[in-house]
PDB file of C-alpha atoms in Angstrom:
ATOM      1  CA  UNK A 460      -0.003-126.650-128.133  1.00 52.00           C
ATOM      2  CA  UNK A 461      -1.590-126.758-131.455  1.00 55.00           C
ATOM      3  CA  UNK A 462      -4.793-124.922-132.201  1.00 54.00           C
ATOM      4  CA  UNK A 463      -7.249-127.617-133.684  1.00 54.00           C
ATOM      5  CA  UNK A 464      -9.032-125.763-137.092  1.00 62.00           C
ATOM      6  CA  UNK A 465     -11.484-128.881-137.342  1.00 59.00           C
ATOM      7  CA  UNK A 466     -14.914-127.215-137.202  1.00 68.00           C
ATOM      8  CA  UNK A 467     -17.006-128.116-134.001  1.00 78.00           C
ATOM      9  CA  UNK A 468     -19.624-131.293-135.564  1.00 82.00           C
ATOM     10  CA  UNK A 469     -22.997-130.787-133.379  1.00 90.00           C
ATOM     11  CA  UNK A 470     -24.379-133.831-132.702  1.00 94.00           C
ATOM     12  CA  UNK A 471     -28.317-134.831-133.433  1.00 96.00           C
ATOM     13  CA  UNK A 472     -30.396-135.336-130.979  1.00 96.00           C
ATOM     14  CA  UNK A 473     -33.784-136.292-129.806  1.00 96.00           C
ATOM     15  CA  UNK A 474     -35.512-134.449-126.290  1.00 92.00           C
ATOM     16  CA  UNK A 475     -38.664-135.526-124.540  1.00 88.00           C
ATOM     17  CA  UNK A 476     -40.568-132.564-123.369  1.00 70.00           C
ATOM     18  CA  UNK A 477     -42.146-134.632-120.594  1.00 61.00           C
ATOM     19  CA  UNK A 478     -39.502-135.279-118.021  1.00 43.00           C
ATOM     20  CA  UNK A 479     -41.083-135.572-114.844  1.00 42.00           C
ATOM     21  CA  UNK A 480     -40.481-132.629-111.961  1.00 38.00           C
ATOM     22  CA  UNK A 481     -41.019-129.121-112.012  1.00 36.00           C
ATOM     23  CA  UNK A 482     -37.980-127.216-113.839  1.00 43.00           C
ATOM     24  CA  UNK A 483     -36.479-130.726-114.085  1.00 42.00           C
ATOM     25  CA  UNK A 484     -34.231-131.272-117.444  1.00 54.00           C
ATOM     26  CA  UNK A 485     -35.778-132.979-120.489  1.00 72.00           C
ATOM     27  CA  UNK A 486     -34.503-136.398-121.609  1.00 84.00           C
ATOM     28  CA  UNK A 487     -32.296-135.971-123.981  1.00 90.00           C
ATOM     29  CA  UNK A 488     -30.810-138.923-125.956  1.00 94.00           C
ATOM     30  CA  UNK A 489     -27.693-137.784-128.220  1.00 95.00           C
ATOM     31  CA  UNK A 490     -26.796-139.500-131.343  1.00 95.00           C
ATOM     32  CA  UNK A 491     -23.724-141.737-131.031  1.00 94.00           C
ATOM     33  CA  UNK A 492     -22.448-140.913-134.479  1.00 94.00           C
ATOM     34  CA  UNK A 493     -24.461-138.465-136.520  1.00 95.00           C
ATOM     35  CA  UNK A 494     -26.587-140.397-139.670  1.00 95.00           C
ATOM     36  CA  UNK A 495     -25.016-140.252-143.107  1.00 94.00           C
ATOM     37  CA  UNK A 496     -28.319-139.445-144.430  1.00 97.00           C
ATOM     38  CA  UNK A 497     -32.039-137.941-143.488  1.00 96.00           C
ATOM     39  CA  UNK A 498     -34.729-138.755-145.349  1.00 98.00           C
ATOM     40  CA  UNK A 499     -37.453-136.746-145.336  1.00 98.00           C
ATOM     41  CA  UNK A 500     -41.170-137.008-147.175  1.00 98.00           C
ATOM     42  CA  UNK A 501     -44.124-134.611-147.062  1.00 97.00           C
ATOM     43  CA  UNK A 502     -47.117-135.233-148.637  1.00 96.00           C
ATOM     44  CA  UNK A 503     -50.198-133.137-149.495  1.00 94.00           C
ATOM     45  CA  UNK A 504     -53.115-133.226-147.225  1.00 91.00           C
ATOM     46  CA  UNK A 505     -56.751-132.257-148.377  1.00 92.00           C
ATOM     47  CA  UNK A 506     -56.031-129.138-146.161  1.00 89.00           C
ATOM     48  CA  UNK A 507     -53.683-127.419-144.191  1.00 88.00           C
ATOM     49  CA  UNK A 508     -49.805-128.270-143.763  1.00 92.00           C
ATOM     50  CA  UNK A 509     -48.633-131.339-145.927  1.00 94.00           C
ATOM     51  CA  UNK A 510     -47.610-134.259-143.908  1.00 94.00           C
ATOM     52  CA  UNK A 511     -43.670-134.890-143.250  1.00 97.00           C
ATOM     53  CA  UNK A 512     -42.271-138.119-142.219  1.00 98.00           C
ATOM     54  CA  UNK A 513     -38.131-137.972-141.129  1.00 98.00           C
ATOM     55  CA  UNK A 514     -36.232-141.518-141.456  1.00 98.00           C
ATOM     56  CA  UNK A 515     -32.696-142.088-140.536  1.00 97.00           C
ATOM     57  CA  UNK A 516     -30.683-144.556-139.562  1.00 97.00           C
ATOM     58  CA  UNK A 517     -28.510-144.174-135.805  1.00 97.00           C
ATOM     59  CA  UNK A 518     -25.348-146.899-135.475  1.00 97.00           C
ATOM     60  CA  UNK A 519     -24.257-147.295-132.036  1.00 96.00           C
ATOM     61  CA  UNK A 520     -21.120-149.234-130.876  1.00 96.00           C
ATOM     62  CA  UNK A 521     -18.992-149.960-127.746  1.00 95.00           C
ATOM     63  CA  UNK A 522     -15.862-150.893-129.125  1.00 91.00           C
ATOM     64  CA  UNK A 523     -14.248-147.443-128.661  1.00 89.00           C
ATOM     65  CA  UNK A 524     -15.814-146.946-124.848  1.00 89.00           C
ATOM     66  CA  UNK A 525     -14.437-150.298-123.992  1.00 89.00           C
ATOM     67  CA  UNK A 526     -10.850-149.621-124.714  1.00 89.00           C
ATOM     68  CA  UNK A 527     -10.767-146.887-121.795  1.00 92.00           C
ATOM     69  CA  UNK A 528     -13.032-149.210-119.202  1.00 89.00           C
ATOM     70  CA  UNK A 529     -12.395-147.189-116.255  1.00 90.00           C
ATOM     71  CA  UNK A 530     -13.733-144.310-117.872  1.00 89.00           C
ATOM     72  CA  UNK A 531     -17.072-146.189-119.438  1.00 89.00           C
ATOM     73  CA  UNK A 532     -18.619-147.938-116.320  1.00 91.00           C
ATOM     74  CA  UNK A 533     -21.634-148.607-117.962  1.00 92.00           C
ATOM     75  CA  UNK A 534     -20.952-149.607-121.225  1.00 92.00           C
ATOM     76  CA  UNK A 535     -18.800-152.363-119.502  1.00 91.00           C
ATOM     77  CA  UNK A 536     -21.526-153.070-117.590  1.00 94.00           C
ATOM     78  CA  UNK A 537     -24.491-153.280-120.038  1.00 95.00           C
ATOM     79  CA  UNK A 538     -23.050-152.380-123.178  1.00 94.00           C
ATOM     80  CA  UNK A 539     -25.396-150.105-125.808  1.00 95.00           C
ATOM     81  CA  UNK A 540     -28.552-151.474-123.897  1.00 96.00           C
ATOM     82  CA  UNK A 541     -28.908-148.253-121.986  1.00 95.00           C
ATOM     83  CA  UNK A 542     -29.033-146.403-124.974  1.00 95.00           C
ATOM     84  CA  UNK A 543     -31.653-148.839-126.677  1.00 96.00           C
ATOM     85  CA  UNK A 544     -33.632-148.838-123.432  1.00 96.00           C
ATOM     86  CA  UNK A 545     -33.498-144.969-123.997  1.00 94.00           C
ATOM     87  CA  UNK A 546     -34.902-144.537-127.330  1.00 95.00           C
ATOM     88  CA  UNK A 547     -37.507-147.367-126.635  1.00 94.00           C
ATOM     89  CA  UNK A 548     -38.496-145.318-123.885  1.00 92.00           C
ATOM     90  CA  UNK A 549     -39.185-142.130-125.671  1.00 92.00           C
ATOM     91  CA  UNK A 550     -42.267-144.053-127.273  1.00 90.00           C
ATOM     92  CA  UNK A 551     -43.831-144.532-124.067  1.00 86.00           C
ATOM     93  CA  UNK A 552     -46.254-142.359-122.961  1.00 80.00           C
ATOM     94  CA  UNK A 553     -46.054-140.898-118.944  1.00 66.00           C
ATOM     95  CA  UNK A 554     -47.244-138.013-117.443  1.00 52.00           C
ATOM     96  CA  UNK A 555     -45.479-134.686-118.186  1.00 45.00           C
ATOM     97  CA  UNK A 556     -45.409-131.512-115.716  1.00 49.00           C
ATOM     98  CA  UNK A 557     -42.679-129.471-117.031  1.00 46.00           C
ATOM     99  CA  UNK A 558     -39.683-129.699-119.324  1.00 45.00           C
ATOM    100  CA  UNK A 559     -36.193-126.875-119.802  1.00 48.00           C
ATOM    101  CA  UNK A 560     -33.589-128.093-121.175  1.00 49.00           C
ATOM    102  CA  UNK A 561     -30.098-125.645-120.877  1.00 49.00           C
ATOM    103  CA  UNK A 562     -28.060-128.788-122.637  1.00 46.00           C
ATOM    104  CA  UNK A 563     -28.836-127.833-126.486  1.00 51.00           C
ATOM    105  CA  UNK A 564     -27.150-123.918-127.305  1.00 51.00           C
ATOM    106  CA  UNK A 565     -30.086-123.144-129.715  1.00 51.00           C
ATOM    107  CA  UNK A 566     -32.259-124.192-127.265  1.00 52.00           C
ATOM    108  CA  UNK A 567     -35.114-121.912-128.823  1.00 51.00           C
ATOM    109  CA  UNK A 568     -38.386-123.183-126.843  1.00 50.00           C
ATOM    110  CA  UNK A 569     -37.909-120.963-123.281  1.00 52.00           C
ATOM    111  CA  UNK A 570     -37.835-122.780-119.920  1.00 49.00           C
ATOM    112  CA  UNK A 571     -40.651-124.720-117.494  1.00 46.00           C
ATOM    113  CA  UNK A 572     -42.748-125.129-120.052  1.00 44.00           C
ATOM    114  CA  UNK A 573     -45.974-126.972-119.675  1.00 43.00           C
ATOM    115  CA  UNK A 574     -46.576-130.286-122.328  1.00 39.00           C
ATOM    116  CA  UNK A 575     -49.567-132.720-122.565  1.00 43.00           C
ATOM    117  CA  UNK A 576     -49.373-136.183-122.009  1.00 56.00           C
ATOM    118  CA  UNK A 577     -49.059-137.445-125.082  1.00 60.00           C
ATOM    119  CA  UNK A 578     -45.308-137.936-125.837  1.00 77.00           C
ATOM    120  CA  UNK A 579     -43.951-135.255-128.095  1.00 84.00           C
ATOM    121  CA  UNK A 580     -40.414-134.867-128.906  1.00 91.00           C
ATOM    122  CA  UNK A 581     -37.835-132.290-130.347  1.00 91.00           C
ATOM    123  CA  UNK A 582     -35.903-133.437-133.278  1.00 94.00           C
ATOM    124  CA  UNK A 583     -32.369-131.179-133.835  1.00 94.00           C
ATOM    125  CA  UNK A 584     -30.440-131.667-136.321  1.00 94.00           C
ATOM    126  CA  UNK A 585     -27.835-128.121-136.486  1.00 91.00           C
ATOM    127  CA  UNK A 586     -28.486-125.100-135.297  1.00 88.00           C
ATOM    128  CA  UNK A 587     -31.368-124.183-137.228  1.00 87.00           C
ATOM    129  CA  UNK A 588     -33.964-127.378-136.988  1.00 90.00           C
ATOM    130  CA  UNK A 589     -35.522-128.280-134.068  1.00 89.00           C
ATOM    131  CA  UNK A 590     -38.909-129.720-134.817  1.00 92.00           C
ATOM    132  CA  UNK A 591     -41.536-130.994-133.092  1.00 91.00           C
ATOM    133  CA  UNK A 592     -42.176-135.042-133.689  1.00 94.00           C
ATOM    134  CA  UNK A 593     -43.797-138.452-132.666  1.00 92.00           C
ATOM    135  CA  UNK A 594     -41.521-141.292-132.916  1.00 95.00           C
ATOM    136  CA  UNK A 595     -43.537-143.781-134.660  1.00 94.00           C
ATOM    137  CA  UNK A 596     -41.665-146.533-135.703  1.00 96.00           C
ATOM    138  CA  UNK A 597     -37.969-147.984-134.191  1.00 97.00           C
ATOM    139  CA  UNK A 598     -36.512-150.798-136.159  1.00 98.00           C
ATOM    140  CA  UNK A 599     -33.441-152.185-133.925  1.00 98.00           C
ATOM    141  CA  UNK A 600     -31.078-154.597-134.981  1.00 98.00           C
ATOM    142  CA  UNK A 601     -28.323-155.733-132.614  1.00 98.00           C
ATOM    143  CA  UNK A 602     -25.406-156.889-134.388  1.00 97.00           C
ATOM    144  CA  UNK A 603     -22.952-157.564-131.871  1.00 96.00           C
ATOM    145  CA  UNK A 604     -22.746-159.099-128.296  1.00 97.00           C
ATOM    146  CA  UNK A 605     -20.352-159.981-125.598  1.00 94.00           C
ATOM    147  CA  UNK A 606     -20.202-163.405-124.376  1.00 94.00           C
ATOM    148  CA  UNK A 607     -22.909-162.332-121.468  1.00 94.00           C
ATOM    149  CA  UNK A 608     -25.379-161.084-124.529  1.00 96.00           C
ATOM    150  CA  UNK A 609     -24.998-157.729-123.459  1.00 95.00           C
ATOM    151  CA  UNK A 610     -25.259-156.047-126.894  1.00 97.00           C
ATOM    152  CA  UNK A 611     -22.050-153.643-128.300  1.00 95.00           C
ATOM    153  CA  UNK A 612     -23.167-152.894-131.976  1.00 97.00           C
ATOM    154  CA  UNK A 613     -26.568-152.100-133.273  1.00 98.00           C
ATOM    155  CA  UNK A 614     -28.429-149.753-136.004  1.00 98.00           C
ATOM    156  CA  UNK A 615     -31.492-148.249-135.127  1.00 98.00           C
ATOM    157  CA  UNK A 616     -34.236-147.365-137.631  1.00 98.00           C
ATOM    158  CA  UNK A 617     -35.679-144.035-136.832  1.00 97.00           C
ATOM    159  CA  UNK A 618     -39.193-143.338-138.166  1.00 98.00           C
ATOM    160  CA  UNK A 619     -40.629-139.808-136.893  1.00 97.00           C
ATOM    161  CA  UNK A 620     -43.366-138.077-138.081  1.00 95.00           C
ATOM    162  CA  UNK A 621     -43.255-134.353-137.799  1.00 95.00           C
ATOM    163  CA  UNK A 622     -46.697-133.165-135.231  1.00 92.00           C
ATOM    164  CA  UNK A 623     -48.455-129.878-136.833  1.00 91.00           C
ATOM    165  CA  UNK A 624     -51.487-128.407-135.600  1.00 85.00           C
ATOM    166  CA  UNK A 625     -53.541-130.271-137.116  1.00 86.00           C
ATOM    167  CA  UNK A 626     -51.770-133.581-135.603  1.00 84.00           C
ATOM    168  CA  UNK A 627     -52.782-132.411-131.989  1.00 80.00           C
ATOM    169  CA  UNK A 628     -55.966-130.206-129.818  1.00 76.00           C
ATOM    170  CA  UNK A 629     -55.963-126.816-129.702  1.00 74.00           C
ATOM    171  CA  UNK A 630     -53.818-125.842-127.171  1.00 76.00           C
ATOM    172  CA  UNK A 631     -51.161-128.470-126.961  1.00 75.00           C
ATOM    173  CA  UNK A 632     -47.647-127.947-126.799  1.00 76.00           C
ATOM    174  CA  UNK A 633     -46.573-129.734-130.055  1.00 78.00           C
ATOM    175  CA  UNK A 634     -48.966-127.049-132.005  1.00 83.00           C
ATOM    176  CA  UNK A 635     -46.914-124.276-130.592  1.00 84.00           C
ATOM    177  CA  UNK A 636     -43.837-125.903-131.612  1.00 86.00           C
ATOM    178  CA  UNK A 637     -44.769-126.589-134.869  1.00 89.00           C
ATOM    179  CA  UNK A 638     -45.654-122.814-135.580  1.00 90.00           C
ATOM    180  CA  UNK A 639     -42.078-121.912-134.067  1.00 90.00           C
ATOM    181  CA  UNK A 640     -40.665-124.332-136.846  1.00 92.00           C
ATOM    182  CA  UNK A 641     -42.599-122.775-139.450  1.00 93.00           C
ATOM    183  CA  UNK A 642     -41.482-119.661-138.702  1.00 94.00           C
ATOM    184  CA  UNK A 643     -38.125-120.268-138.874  1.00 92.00           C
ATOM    185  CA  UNK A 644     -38.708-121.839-142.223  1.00 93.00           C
ATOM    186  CA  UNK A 645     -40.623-118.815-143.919  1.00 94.00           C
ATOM    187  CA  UNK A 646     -37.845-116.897-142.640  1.00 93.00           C
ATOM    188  CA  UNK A 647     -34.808-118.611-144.337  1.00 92.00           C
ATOM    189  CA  UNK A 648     -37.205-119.117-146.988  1.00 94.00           C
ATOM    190  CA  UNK A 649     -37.306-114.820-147.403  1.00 91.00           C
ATOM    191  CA  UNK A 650     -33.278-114.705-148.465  1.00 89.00           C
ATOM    192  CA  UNK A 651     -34.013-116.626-151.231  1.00 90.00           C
ATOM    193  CA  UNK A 652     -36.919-114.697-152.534  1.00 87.00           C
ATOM    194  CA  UNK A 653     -34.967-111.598-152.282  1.00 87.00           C
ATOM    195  CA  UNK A 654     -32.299-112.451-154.067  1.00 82.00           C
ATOM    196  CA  UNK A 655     -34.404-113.691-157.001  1.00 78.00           C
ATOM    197  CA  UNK A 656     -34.649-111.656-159.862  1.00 83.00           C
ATOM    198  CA  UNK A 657     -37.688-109.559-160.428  1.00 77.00           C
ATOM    199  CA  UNK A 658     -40.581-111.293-162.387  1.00 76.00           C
ATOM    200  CA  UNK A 659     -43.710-109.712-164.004  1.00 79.00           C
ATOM    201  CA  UNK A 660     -46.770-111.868-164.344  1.00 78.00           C
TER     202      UNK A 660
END
């Protein structure tokens, strides 16, 4: 049998830190297709850490799950809607007790951790971003349904804006994320500065 040389594509992701339970799993919704592009946009504050807003756009479609129907129950059933249903969820607040999440391989955040109500979520994108967000705005549009208006094609309209710690009260869990994700920055950020050569000012 062949050995495939196709690099491994991750797939993007969004988690909820809030899933409900002690040690239970965090909600994790997983892109259909990655987006083409991300948008991002920071802009300066009066103090502290500028603000970033993320946009992308997420296609979803059920024409490939509905060739192999005994193997996509629920797409035949409902089409996408379960996966609309599960991003509209993730901008409604509940209450949290514990999230872990052993689904995502850089998993970076530790296990049974405790979050505050107010929904925050984990954006990853590769192996090196996972950062701490509020989905703010979802534009849906549903392009496509079956003759029961179950919908099989849409494009969702992300709109996150990245939580610092300035964004929440001392204390709460998106802070702590957001210092994890700076960290990680200022470190990437060092192999450039080192390989720059020397200037005298």
């Amino acid at each position: 049998m062949p050995v495939s040389r196709s690099p491994k594509v991750l797939k993007g992701a969004l988690v909820r830190l809030d899933a409900p339970g002690a040690g239970a799993l965090a909600q994790v919704v997983v892109f259909q297709y990655n987006p083409d592009t991300l948008y991002r946009r920071l802009e300066k504050r009066p103090s502290g850490p500028p603000q970033e807003i993320i946009t992308c756009s997420l296609a979803f479609d059920a024409t490939d799950a509905l060739e192999f129907p005994d193997e996509n129950p629920l797409v035949v059933e409902h089409g996408i809607y379960p996966m609309l249903a599960a991003l509209e969820l993730l901008m409604h607040p509940r209450e949290a007790r514990g999230a872990r999440s052993s689904w995502w391989p850089f998993w970076p955040f530790g296990a049974g951790s405790e979050v505050e109500h107010e929904p925050v979520l984990i954006f990853l994108w590769g192996d090196q971003r996972a950062v701490p967000v509020r989905l703010t705005r979802l534009d849906i549009t549903e392009e496509l349904h079956d003759p029961m208006l179950r919908p099989i094609r849409a494009t969702v309209r992300l709109r996150m804006q990245v939580v610092t710690d300035q964004d929440v009260p001392g204390g709460h869990r998106g802070a702590e994320l957001w210092r994890q994700h700076v960290s990680r920055m200022r470190t990437l950020a060092r192999g450039v500065y080192a390989g720059a050569p020397p200037v005298r000012i």
